[in-house]
Coordinates of C-alpha atoms in Angstrom, one line a residue:
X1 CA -55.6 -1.0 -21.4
X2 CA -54.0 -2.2 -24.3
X3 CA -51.4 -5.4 -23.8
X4 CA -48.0 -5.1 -24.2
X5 CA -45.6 -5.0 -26.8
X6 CA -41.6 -6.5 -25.5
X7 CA -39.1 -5.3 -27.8
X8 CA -36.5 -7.8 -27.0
X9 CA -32.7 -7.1 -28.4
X10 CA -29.8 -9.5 -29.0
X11 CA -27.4 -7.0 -27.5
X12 CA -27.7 -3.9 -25.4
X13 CA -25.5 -2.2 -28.5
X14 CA -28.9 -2.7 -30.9
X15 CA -30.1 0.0 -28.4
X16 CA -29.6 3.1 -30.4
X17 CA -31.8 0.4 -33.4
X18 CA -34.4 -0.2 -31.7
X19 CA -34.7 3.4 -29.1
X20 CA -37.5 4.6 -32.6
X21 CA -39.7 1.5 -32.2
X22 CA -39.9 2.3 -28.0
X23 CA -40.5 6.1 -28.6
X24 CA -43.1 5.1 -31.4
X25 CA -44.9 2.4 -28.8
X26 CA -44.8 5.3 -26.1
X27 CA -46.5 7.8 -28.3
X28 CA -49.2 5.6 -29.2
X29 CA -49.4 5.0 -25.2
X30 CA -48.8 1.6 -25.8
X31 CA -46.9 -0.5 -22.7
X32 CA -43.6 -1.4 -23.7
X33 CA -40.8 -3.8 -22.0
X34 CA -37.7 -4.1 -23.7
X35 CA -35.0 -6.6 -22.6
X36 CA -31.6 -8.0 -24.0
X37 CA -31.3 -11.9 -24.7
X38 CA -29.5 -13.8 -27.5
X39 CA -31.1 -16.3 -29.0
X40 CA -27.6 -18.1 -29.0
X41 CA -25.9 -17.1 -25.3
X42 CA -29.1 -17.3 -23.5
X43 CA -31.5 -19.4 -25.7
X44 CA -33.1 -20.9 -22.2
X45 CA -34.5 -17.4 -21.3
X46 CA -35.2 -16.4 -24.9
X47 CA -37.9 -19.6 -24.7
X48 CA -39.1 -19.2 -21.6
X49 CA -40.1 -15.4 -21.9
X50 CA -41.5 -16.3 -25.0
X51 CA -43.3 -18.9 -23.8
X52 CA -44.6 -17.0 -21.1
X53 CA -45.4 -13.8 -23.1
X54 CA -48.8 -14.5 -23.8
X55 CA -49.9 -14.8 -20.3
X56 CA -47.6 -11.8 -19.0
X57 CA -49.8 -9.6 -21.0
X58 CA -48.2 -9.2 -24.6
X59 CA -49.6 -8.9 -27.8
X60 CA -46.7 -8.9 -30.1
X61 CA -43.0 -9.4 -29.6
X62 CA -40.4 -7.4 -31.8
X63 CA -37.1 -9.0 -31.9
X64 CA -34.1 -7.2 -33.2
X65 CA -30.9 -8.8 -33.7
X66 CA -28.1 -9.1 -36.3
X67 CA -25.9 -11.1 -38.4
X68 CA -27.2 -14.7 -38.0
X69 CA -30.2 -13.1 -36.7
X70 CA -32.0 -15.9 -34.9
X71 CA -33.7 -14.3 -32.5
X72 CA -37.0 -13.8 -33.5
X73 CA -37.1 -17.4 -35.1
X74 CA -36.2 -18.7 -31.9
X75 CA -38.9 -16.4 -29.9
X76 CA -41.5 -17.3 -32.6
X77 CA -41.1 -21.2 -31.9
X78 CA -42.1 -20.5 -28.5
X79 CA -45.4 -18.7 -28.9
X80 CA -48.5 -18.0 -31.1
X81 CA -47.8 -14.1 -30.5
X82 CA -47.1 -12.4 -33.8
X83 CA -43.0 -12.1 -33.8
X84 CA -41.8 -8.8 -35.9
X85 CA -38.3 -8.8 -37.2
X86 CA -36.0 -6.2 -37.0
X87 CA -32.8 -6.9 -38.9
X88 CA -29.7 -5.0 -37.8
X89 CA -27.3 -3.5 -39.2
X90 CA -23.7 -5.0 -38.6
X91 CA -20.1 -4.3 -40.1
X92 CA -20.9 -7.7 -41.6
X93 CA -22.6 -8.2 -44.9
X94 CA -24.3 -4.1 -43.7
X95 CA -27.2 -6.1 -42.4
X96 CA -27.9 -8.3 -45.5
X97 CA -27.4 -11.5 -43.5
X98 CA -29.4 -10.3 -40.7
X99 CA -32.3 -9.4 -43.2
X100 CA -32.4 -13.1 -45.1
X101 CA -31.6 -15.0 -41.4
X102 CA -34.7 -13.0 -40.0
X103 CA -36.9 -13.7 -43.4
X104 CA -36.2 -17.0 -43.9
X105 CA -38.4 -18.8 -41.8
X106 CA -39.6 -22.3 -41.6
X107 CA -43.1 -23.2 -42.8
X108 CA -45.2 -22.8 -38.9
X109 CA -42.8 -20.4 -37.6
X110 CA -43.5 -16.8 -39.1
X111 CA -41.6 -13.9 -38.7
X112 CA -43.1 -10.9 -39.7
X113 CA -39.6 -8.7 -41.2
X114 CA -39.6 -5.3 -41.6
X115 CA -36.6 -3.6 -43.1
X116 CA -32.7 -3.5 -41.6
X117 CA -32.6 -0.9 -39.2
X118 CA -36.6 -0.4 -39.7
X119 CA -37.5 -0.1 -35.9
X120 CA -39.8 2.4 -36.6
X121 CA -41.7 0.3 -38.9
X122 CA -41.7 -2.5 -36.6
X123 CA -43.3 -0.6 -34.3
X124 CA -45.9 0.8 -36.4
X125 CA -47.1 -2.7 -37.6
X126 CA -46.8 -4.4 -33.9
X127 CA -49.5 -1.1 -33.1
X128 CA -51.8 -2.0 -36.3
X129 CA -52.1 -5.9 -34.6
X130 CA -52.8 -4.4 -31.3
X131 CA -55.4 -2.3 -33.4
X132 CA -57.5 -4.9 -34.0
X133 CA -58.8 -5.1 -30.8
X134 CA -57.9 -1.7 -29.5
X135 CA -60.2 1.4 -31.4
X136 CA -57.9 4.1 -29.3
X137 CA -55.1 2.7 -31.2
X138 CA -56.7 2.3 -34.4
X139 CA -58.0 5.9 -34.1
X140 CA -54.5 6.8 -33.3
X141 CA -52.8 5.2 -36.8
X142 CA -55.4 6.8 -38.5
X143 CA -54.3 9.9 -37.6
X144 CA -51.3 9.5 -38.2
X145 CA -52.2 8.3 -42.0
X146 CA -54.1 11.7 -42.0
X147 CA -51.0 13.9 -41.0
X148 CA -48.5 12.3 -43.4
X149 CA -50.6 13.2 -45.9
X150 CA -50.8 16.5 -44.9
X151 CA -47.1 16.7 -44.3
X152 CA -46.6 15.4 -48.2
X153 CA -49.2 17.7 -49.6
X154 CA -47.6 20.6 -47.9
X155 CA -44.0 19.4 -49.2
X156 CA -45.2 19.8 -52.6
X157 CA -46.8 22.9 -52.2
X158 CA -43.2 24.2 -51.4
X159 CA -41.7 22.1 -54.2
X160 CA -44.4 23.9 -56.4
X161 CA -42.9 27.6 -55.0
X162 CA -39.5 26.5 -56.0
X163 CA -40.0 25.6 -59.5
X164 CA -42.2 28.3 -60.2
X165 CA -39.3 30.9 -59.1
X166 CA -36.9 28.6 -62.1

């Protein structure tokens, strides 16, 4: 079985954000927890999952929070699991300050950042680092490479119909 990925939010309204990255976990049939904690109203619990992560199972932590954004620096400091980044979207700054609080990361504390709002993304790339160790899941992305490309070619086919008809 493959290990787990927690999808930890700052705030149970980042739901509807991060609901892609879950559904895209599931499909791949990878275990999923998700679980609410700020890194600034609960920063005790935001360490000590992360701490604990590694033993409980998971393989990568996606963090998705907002304006100042801390959370995935602060779960990063705790652990040597790869820590992705979702930045979300507020009414503030549209989820530019979220993007450069979740990028800007100390030197020894990485946070992988995909982009504001990009749960999908997120959950995508936590699969590829499971893939490393996992060929189910590797065989899975590459299908998934395989069908895009046949969703794009068969796009243009019907682009090519159009413009012919001009």
């Amino acid at each position: 079985m493959s290990k787990k990925v927690a999808v930890i939010m700052g705030s149970d309204s980042d739901f509807p954000i991060v609901s892609p990255a879950i559904k895209r976990l599931k499909s791949f049939g990878i275990p999923v927890e998700v679980r609410v904690m700020s890194a600034h109203r609960t920063p005790d619990a935001a360490a000590e999952f992360s701490k604990n992560a590694k033993a409980e199972g998971f393989g990568v932590i996606i963090a998705a929070a907002g304006k100042a954004a801390h959370l995935g620096g602060v779960l990063a400091a705790h652990t040597t699991l790869p820590v992705i980044g979702i930045p979300v979207k507020s009414s503030t700054l549209d989820g530019l300050d979220a993007l450069l609080s979740t990028v800007q990361m100390p030197s020894g504390i990485p946070v992988a950042t995909v982009a504001i709002d990009g749960a999908d993304n997120a959950a995508i790339l936590a699969a590829q680092m499971l893939a490393l160790s996992d060929d189910s899941i590797a065989a899975q992305l590459e299908q998934m490479k395989v069908d895009m490309e046949k969703g794009v070619a068969k796009k243009n086919e019907a682009l090519q119909a159009k413009v012919a008809e001009l």
